[in-house]
Amino acid sequence: MVTSEAFEDPQSLGLRTEVSGEMLQSSSTSEMIFGVRALLAHVSRRTTLEPGDVLLTGTPWSTGGFRIPQRFPKPGDIVRCSIDGIGTLTNPVTTAAALQGGRAQS
């Protein structure tokens, strides 16, 4: 967790997404359609933001169905999303059955 004081300009942070060691995205918050401050202002008009809240803003261009050829994470992949100055979030890709101990639920 970091505070807003940790950033001189939230609109100049590098963003990267890597899937199983393959760099699939490299962009910057400067490419966002709506800026960080504008998004926070908009959301906070409707709800109180608390420490630890996470706002999901979408993803830079060149993901999944927009890639040529298309590329989607599959079970066994490791997805790493990084933002300069904040850190890296690492998630394994799995199936619902694997999470349920191999049992499919209806």
Coordinates of N, CA and C in Angstrom, one line a residue:
M1 N 0.8 -1.2 0.0 CA 0.0 0.0 0.0 C 0.9 1.2 0.0
V2 N 0.5 2.2 -0.7 CA 1.2 3.5 -0.8 C 0.2 4.6 -0.6
T3 N 0.7 5.8 -0.2 CA -0.2 6.9 -0.1 C 0.0 7.8 -1.3
S4 N -0.9 8.8 -1.5 CA -0.8 9.7 -2.6 C 0.5 10.5 -2.5
E5 N 1.1 10.7 -1.3 CA 2.3 11.5 -1.2 C 3.5 10.8 -1.9
A6 N 3.4 9.5 -2.1 CA 4.4 8.7 -2.8 C 4.6 9.1 -4.2
F7 N 3.7 9.8 -4.8 CA 3.7 10.1 -6.2 C 3.7 11.5 -6.5
E8 N 4.7 11.9 -7.3 CA 4.7 13.3 -7.8 C 3.6 13.5 -8.8
D9 N 3.4 12.6 -9.7 CA 2.4 12.7 -10.7 C 1.8 11.3 -11.0
P10 N 0.6 11.1 -10.6 CA 0.0 9.7 -10.8 C -0.3 9.5 -12.3
Q11 N -0.2 10.5 -13.2 CA -0.4 10.3 -14.6 C 0.9 10.0 -15.3
S12 N 1.9 9.6 -14.6 CA 3.2 9.2 -15.3 C 3.8 8.0 -14.8
L13 N 2.9 7.0 -14.4 CA 3.4 5.7 -13.9 C 3.4 4.6 -14.9
G14 N 4.5 3.9 -15.0 CA 4.5 2.8 -16.0 C 3.6 1.6 -15.5
L15 N 3.0 1.0 -16.5 CA 2.1 -0.1 -16.3 C 2.6 -1.3 -17.1
R16 N 2.7 -2.5 -16.6 CA 3.1 -3.7 -17.3 C 2.3 -4.9 -17.0
T17 N 2.0 -5.7 -17.9 CA 1.4 -7.0 -17.7 C 2.2 -8.1 -18.4
E18 N 2.5 -9.1 -17.6 CA 3.3 -10.2 -18.1 C 2.5 -11.5 -17.9
V19 N 2.5 -12.4 -18.8 CA 1.8 -13.7 -18.6 C 2.9 -14.8 -18.9
S20 N 3.2 -15.5 -17.8 CA 4.1 -16.6 -17.8 C 5.4 -16.2 -18.5
G21 N 5.9 -15.0 -18.1 CA 7.2 -14.5 -18.5 C 7.2 -13.7 -19.8
E22 N 6.0 -13.7 -20.5 CA 5.9 -13.0 -21.8 C 5.3 -11.6 -21.5
M23 N 6.0 -10.5 -21.9 CA 5.5 -9.2 -21.7 C 4.4 -8.9 -22.7
L24 N 3.2 -8.7 -22.3 CA 2.0 -8.5 -23.2 C 1.6 -7.0 -23.2
Q25 N 1.9 -6.3 -22.2 CA 1.5 -4.9 -22.1 C 2.7 -4.1 -21.5
S26 N 2.9 -2.9 -22.0 CA 3.8 -1.9 -21.4 C 3.2 -0.6 -21.8
S27 N 2.7 0.1 -20.8 CA 2.1 1.4 -21.1 C 2.3 2.4 -19.9
S28 N 1.5 3.4 -19.8 CA 1.6 4.4 -18.8 C 0.2 4.9 -18.4
T29 N 0.1 5.4 -17.2 CA -1.1 6.0 -16.8 C -1.4 7.3 -17.6
S30 N -0.3 7.8 -18.3 CA -0.5 9.0 -19.2 C -1.4 8.6 -20.4
E31 N -1.6 7.4 -20.7 CA -2.4 6.9 -21.8 C -3.9 6.7 -21.4
M32 N -4.2 6.9 -20.1 CA -5.6 6.7 -19.7 C -6.5 7.7 -20.3
I33 N -7.7 7.2 -20.7 CA -8.8 8.1 -21.2 C -9.2 9.1 -20.2
F34 N -9.5 8.6 -19.0 CA -9.8 9.5 -17.8 C -8.6 9.4 -16.8
G35 N -8.2 10.5 -16.4 CA -7.0 10.6 -15.5 C -7.4 10.0 -14.1
V36 N -6.3 9.7 -13.3 CA -6.4 9.1 -12.0 C -7.2 10.0 -11.1
R37 N -6.9 11.3 -11.1 CA -7.6 12.3 -10.2 C -9.1 12.4 -10.6
A38 N -9.4 12.4 -11.9 CA -10.8 12.5 -12.3 C -11.6 11.3 -11.9
L39 N -10.9 10.1 -12.0 CA -11.6 8.8 -11.6 C -11.9 8.8 -10.2
L40 N -10.9 9.2 -9.3 CA -11.1 9.2 -7.9 C -12.2 10.2 -7.5
A41 N -12.2 11.4 -8.1 CA -13.2 12.4 -7.8 C -14.6 11.9 -8.2
H42 N -14.7 11.2 -9.3 CA -16.0 10.7 -9.8 C -16.5 9.6 -8.8
V43 N -15.7 8.7 -8.5 CA -16.1 7.6 -7.6 C -16.5 8.1 -6.2
S44 N -15.7 9.1 -5.7 CA -15.9 9.5 -4.3 C -17.1 10.4 -4.2
R45 N -17.7 10.8 -5.3 CA -19.0 11.5 -5.3 C -20.1 10.6 -4.8
R46 N -20.0 9.3 -5.1 CA -21.0 8.3 -4.9 C -20.8 7.4 -3.7
T47 N -19.5 7.3 -3.3 CA -19.2 6.4 -2.2 C -17.9 6.9 -1.4
T48 N -17.8 6.6 -0.2 CA -16.6 6.9 0.6 C -15.5 5.9 0.3
L49 N -14.4 6.4 -0.1 CA -13.3 5.5 -0.4 C -12.5 5.3 0.9
E50 N -12.2 4.1 1.2 CA -11.5 3.7 2.5 C -10.1 3.1 2.1
P51 N -9.2 3.2 3.1 CA -7.9 2.6 2.9 C -8.0 1.1 2.5
G52 N -7.3 0.7 1.5 CA -7.4 -0.7 1.0 C -8.4 -0.9 -0.1
D53 N -9.3 0.1 -0.4 CA -10.2 0.0 -1.6 C -9.4 -0.1 -2.8
V54 N -9.9 -0.8 -3.8 CA -9.3 -1.0 -5.1 C -10.2 -0.5 -6.2
L55 N -9.8 0.3 -7.0 CA -10.6 0.8 -8.2 C -10.0 0.1 -9.4
L56 N -10.8 -0.6 -10.2 CA -10.4 -1.2 -11.4 C -10.8 -0.3 -12.5
T57 N -9.8 0.0 -13.3 CA -10.0 1.0 -14.4 C -10.0 0.5 -15.8
G58 N -9.8 -0.8 -15.9 CA -9.7 -1.4 -17.3 C -8.2 -1.6 -17.5
T59 N -7.9 -1.8 -18.8 CA -6.5 -2.2 -19.1 C -6.1 -1.5 -20.4
P60 N -4.8 -1.3 -20.5 CA -4.3 -0.7 -21.7 C -4.6 -1.5 -23.0
W61 N -4.5 -0.9 -24.1 CA -4.8 -1.6 -25.4 C -3.9 -2.8 -25.5
S62 N -4.3 -3.7 -26.3 CA -3.5 -4.9 -26.7 C -3.7 -6.1 -25.9
T63 N -4.9 -6.3 -25.3 CA -5.2 -7.5 -24.5 C -6.1 -8.4 -25.2
G64 N -6.0 -9.7 -24.8 CA -7.0 -10.7 -25.2 C -7.4 -10.7 -26.6
G65 N -8.7 -10.3 -26.8 CA -9.3 -10.4 -28.1 C -8.8 -9.3 -29.1
F66 N -8.2 -8.2 -28.5 CA -7.7 -7.2 -29.4 C -6.3 -7.4 -29.9
R67 N -5.6 -8.5 -29.5 CA -4.3 -8.8 -30.0 C -4.4 -9.6 -31.2
I68 N -3.4 -9.6 -32.1 CA -3.4 -10.4 -33.3 C -2.1 -11.2 -33.2
P69 N -2.0 -12.5 -33.0 CA -3.2 -13.3 -32.8 C -3.7 -13.1 -31.4
Q70 N -5.0 -13.5 -31.1 CA -5.6 -13.3 -29.8 C -4.8 -14.1 -28.8
R71 N -4.8 -13.6 -27.6 CA -4.0 -14.3 -26.5 C -4.8 -14.1 -25.2
F72 N -5.2 -15.2 -24.6 CA -5.9 -15.2 -23.4 C -5.2 -16.1 -22.4
P73 N -5.1 -15.7 -21.1 CA -4.5 -16.6 -20.1 C -5.2 -17.9 -20.0
K74 N -4.4 -19.0 -19.7 CA -5.0 -20.3 -19.6 C -4.5 -20.9 -18.3
P75 N -5.2 -22.0 -17.8 CA -4.8 -22.6 -16.6 C -3.3 -22.9 -16.6
G76 N -2.6 -22.6 -15.6 CA -1.2 -22.8 -15.4 C -0.4 -21.6 -15.7
D77 N -0.9 -20.6 -16.4 CA -0.2 -19.3 -16.6 C -0.1 -18.6 -15.2
I78 N 0.9 -17.7 -15.2 CA 1.1 -16.8 -14.0 C 1.0 -15.4 -14.6
V79 N 0.0 -14.6 -14.1 CA -0.2 -13.2 -14.6 C 0.4 -12.2 -13.6
R80 N 1.3 -11.4 -14.0 CA 1.9 -10.3 -13.2 C 1.6 -9.0 -13.7
C81 N 1.0 -8.2 -12.9 CA 0.6 -6.8 -13.3 C 1.4 -5.8 -12.4
S82 N 2.2 -4.9 -13.0 CA 3.0 -4.0 -12.2 C 2.7 -2.6 -12.5
I83 N 2.8 -1.7 -11.5 CA 2.7 -0.3 -11.6 C 3.9 0.3 -10.9
D84 N 4.6 1.1 -11.6 CA 5.8 1.8 -11.0 C 5.5 2.4 -9.7
G85 N 6.3 2.2 -8.7 CA 6.1 2.9 -7.4 C 5.1 2.2 -6.5
I86 N 4.3 1.3 -7.1 CA 3.3 0.6 -6.2 C 3.7 -0.8 -6.0
G87 N 4.0 -1.5 -7.0 CA 4.4 -2.9 -6.9 C 3.8 -3.8 -7.9
T88 N 3.9 -5.1 -7.6 CA 3.4 -6.1 -8.6 C 2.4 -7.1 -7.9
L89 N 1.3 -7.3 -8.7 CA 0.3 -8.3 -8.2 C 0.5 -9.5 -9.1
T90 N 0.7 -10.7 -8.5 CA 0.9 -11.9 -9.2 C -0.2 -12.9 -8.9
N91 N -0.8 -13.4 -9.9 CA -1.9 -14.4 -9.8 C -1.7 -15.6 -10.7
P92 N -2.0 -16.8 -10.2 CA -2.0 -17.9 -11.0 C -3.3 -18.1 -11.7
V93 N -3.3 -18.6 -12.9 CA -4.6 -18.8 -13.6 C -5.0 -20.3 -13.3
T94 N -6.2 -20.6 -12.9 CA -6.6 -21.9 -12.7 C -8.1 -22.1 -13.1
T95 N -8.7 -23.2 -12.8 CA -10.1 -23.5 -13.2 C -10.9 -23.5 -11.9
A96 N -12.2 -23.4 -12.1 CA -13.1 -23.5 -10.9 C -13.0 -24.9 -10.3
A97 N -12.9 -25.9 -11.2 CA -12.8 -27.2 -10.7 C -11.6 -27.4 -9.8
A98 N -10.5 -26.9 -10.2 CA -9.3 -27.0 -9.4 C -9.4 -26.3 -8.1
L99 N -10.1 -25.2 -8.0 CA -10.3 -24.4 -6.8 C -11.2 -25.2 -5.8
Q100 N -12.1 -26.1 -6.4 CA -13.0 -26.8 -5.6 C -12.5 -28.2 -5.3
G101 N -11.2 -28.4 -5.5 CA -10.6 -29.7 -5.2 C -10.9 -30.7 -6.3
G102 N -11.1 -30.3 -7.5 CA -11.3 -31.2 -8.6 C -12.8 -31.6 -8.8
R103 N -13.7 -31.1 -8.0 CA -15.1 -31.4 -8.1 C -15.8 -30.3 -8.8
A104 N -16.5 -30.6 -9.9 CA -17.3 -29.6 -10.6 C -18.6 -29.4 -9.8
Q105 N -19.0 -28.2 -9.7 CA -20.3 -27.9 -9.1 C -21.3 -27.3 -10.2
S106 N -22.5 -27.6 -10.0 CA -23.5 -27.0 -10.9 C -24.2 -25.8 -10.3

